[in-house]
Tab-separated table of C-alpha atoms in Angstrom:
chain	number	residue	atom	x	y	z
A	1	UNK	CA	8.436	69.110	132.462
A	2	UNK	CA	4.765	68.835	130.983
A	3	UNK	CA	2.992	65.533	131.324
A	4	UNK	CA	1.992	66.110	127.870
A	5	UNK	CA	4.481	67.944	125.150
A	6	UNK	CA	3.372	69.549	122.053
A	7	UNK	CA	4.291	72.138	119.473
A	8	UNK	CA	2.093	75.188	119.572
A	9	UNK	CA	2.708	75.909	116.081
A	10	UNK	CA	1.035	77.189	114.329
A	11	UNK	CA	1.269	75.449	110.955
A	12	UNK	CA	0.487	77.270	108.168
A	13	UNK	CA	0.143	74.872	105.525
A	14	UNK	CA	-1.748	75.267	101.819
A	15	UNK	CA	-4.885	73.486	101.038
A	16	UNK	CA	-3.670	69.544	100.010
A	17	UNK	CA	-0.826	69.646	101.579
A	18	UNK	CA	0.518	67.268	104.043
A	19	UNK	CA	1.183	67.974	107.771
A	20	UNK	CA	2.125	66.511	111.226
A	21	UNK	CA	1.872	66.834	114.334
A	22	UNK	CA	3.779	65.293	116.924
A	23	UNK	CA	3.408	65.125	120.963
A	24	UNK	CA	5.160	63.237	123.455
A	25	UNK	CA	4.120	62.384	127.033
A	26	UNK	CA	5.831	61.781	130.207
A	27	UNK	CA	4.357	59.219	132.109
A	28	UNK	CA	4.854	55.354	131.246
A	29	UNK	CA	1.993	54.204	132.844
A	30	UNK	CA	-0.145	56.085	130.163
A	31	UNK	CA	-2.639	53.338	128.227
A	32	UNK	CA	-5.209	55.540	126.564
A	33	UNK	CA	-4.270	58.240	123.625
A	34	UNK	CA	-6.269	60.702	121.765
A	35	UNK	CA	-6.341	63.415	119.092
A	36	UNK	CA	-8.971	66.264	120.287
A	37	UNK	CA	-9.896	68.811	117.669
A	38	UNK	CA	-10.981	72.691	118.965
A	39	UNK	CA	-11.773	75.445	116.952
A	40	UNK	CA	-11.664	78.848	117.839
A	41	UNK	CA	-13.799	79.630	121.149
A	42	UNK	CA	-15.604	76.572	120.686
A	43	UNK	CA	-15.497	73.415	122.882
A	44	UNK	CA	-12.659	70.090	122.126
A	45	UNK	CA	-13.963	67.560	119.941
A	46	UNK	CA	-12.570	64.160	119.911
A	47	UNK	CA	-10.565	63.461	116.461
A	48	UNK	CA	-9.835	60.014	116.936
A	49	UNK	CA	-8.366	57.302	119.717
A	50	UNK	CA	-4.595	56.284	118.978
A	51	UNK	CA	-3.959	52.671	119.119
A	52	UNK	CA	-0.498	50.805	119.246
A	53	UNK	CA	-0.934	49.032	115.300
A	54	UNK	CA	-1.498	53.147	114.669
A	55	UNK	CA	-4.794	53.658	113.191
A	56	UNK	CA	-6.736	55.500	109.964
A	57	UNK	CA	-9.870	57.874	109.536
A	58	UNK	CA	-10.649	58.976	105.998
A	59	UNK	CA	-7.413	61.370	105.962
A	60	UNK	CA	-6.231	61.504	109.328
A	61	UNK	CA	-4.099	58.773	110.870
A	62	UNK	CA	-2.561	58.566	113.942
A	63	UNK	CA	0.453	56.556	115.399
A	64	UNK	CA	1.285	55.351	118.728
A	65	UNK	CA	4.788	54.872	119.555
A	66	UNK	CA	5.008	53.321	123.309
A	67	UNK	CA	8.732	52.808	123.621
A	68	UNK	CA	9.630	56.377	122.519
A	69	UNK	CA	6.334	57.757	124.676
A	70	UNK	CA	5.657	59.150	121.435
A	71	UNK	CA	2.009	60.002	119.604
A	72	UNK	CA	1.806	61.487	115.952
A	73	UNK	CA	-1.072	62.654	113.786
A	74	UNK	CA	-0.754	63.259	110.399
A	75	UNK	CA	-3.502	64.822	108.000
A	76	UNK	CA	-3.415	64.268	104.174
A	77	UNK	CA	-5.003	66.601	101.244
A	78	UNK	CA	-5.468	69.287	103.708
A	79	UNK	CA	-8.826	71.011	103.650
A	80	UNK	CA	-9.305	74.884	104.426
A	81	UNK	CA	-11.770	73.375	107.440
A	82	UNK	CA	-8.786	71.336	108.967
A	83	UNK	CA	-7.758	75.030	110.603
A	84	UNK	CA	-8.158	74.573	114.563
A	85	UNK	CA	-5.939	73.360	117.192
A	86	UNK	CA	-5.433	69.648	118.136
A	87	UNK	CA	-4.490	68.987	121.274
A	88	UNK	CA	-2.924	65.164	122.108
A	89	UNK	CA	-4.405	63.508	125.246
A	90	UNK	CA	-3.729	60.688	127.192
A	91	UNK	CA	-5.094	59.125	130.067
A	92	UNK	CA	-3.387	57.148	133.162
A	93	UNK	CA	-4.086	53.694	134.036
A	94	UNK	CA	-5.283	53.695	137.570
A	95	UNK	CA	-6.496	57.295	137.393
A	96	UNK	CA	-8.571	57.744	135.068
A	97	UNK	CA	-8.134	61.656	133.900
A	98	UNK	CA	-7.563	62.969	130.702
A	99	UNK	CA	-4.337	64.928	130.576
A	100	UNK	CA	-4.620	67.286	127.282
A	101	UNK	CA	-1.428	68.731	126.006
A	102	UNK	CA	-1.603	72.885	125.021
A	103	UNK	CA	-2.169	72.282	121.266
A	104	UNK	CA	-0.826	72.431	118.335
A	105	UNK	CA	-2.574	75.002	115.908
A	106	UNK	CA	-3.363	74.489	112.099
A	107	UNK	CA	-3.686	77.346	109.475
A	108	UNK	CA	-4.564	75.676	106.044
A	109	UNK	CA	-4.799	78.375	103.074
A	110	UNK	CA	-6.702	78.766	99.929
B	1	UNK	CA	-23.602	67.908	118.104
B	2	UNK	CA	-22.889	67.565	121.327
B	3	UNK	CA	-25.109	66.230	123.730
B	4	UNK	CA	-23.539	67.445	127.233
B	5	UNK	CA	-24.899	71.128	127.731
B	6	UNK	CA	-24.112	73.472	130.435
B	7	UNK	CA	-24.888	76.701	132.216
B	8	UNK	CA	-24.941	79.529	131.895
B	9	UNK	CA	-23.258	80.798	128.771
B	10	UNK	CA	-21.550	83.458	130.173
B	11	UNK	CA	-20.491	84.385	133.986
B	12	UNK	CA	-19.017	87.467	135.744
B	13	UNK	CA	-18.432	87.363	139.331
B	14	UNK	CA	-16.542	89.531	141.676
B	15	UNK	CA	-13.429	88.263	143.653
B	16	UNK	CA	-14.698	86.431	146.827
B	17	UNK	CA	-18.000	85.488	145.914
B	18	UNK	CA	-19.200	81.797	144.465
B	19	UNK	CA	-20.141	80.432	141.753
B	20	UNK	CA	-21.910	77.350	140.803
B	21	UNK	CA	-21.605	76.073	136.998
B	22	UNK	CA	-23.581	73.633	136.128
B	23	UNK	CA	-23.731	70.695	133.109
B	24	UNK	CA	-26.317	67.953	131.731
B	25	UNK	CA	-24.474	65.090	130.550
B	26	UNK	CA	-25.442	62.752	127.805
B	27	UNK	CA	-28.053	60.060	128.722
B	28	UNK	CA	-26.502	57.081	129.805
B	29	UNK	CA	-23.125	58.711	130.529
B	30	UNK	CA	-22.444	57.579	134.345
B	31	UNK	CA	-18.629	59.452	134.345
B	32	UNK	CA	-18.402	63.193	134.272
B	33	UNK	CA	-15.532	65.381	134.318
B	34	UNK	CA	-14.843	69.029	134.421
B	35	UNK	CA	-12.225	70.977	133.236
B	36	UNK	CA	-10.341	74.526	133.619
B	37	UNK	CA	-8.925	76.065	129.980
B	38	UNK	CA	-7.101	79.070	130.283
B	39	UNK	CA	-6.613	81.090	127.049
B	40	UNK	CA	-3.709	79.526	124.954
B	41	UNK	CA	-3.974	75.987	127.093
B	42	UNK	CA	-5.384	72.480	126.697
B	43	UNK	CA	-7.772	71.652	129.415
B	44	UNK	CA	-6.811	71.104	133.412
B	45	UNK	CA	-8.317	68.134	135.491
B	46	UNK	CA	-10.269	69.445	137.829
B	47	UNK	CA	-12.295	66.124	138.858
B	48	UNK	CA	-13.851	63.594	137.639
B	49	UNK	CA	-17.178	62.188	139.144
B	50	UNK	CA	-18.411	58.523	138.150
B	51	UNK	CA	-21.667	56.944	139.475
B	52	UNK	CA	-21.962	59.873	142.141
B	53	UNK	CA	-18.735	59.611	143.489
B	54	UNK	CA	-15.844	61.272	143.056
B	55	UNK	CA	-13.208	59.109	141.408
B	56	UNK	CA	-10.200	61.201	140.811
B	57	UNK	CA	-9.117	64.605	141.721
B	58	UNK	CA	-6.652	67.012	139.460
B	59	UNK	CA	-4.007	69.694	141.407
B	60	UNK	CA	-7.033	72.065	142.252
B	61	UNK	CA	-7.653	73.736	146.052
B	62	UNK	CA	-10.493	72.310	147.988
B	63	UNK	CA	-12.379	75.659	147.030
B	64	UNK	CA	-13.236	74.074	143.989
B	65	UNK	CA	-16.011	71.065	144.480
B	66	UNK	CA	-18.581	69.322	142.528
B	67	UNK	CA	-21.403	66.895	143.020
B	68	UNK	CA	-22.730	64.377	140.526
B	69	UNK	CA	-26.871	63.347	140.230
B	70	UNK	CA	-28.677	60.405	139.016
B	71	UNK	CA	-30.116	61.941	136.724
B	72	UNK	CA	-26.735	62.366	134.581
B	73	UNK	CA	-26.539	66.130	135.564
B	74	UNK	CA	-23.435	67.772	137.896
B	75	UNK	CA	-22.517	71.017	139.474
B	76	UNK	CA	-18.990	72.625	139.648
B	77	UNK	CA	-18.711	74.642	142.714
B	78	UNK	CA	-15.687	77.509	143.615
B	79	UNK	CA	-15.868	79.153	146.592
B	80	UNK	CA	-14.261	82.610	147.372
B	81	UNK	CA	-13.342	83.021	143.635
B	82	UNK	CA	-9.794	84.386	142.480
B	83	UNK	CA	-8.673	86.653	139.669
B	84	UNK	CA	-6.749	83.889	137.850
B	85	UNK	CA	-10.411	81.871	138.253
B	86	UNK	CA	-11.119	83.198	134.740
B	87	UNK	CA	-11.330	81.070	132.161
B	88	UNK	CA	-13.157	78.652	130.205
B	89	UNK	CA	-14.669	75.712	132.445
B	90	UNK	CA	-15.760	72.228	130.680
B	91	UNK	CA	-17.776	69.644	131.571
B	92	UNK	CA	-17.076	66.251	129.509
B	93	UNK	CA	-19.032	63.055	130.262
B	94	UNK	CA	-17.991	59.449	129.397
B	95	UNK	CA	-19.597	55.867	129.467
B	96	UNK	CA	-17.049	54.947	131.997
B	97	UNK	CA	-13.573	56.309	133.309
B	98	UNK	CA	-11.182	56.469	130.881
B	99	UNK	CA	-12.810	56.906	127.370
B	100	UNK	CA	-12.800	59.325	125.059
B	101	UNK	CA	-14.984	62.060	126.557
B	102	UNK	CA	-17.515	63.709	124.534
B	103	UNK	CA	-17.655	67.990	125.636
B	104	UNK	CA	-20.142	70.773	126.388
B	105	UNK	CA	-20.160	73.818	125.430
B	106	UNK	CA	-18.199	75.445	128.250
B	107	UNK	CA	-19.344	78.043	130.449
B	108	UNK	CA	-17.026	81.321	130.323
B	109	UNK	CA	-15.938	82.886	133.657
B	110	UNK	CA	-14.748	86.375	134.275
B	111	UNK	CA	-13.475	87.023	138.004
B	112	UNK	CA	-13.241	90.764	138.349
């Protein structure tokens, strides 16, 4: 089993519309959690950190789940620019790496 | 933008030889990690440097090493270089271990 579970997709949403993403990760001892954006041939960018009260950027929010192992991201009034891949990531206490799941890949249309 | 940066570009290499990739981390960064993406996946752990040292290691054959400088650069070196050695390599640097990372650009290697 992956450390780090998502759903490749893609999504092929229309502009404004509503979409999630969910990923789920393996280990317990997990205590960091973040949404990476990458677009095509280009390098990751980091989205946003995930915190347990779940947290808000503009129209992206994110939600942390601990119990379940459990991360979500959800983007609102989708935008044609939105279209990449965002790949969950967490990172494990005591070692320190970043453990990126495959991505989950957006297609917003006009 | 971004301000890790690495080189070169662009690589091709035949199987067996080595390579040496090599990244400029943002200024005050003291943790740098690199990466392995292979087309279609998220990024693999190769190993993560902090303060010169090496402070973690992903599930990568001792063929693969790096080194970390003061002055906030690092090398990735791979040694006798495989086919499946293709693909997109990373560098990401940090404040400290375990924050978000911020990227480079990536250096793209083709093992022929």
């Amino acid at each position: 089993r992956k450390e780090v579970e998502q759903d490749p997709g893609p999504f092929n949403v229309p502009e404004g519309a509503t979409v999630a993403f969910n990923c789920t990760y393996s280990n317990s001892a997990s205590q960091s959690f973040f949404w990476y954006r990458q677009d095509c041939r280009k390098e990751p960018k980091l989205l946003m950190s995930v915190y347990s009260s779940g947290n808000e950027d503009g129209r992206f929010t994110a939600q942390l789940n601990r119990a379940s192992q459990y991360i979500s991201l959800l983007i609102r009034d989708s935008k044609l620019s939105d279209s990449a891949t965002y790949l969950c990531v967490v990172n494990i206490r005591s070692s320190y790496k970043l453990i990126f799941g495959s991505g989950t890949r957006l297609l917003v249309r006009p | 933008e971004t301000g890790v940066t690495q080189s070169p570009t662009h690589l091709i290499k035949t199987r067996g030889q080595q390579v040496t990739l090599r990244c400029s981390s943002q200024s005050g960064h003291n943790t740098v990690s690199w990466y392995q993406q292979a087309l279609g996946q998220g990024p693999q752990f190769i190993f993560q440097y902090y303060r010169e040292e090496e402070n973690g290691r992903g599930n990568f054959p001792p063929r693969f090493s790096g080194l970390q400088f003061p002055n906030y650069s690092s090398e990735l070196n791979v040694n006798a270089l495989e086919l499946d050695d293709s693909a997109l390599y990373l560098c990401a640097s940090s404040f400290s271990p375990g924050q978000g990372e911020d990227f480079g650009p990536g250096t793209r290697l083709t093992v022929t």
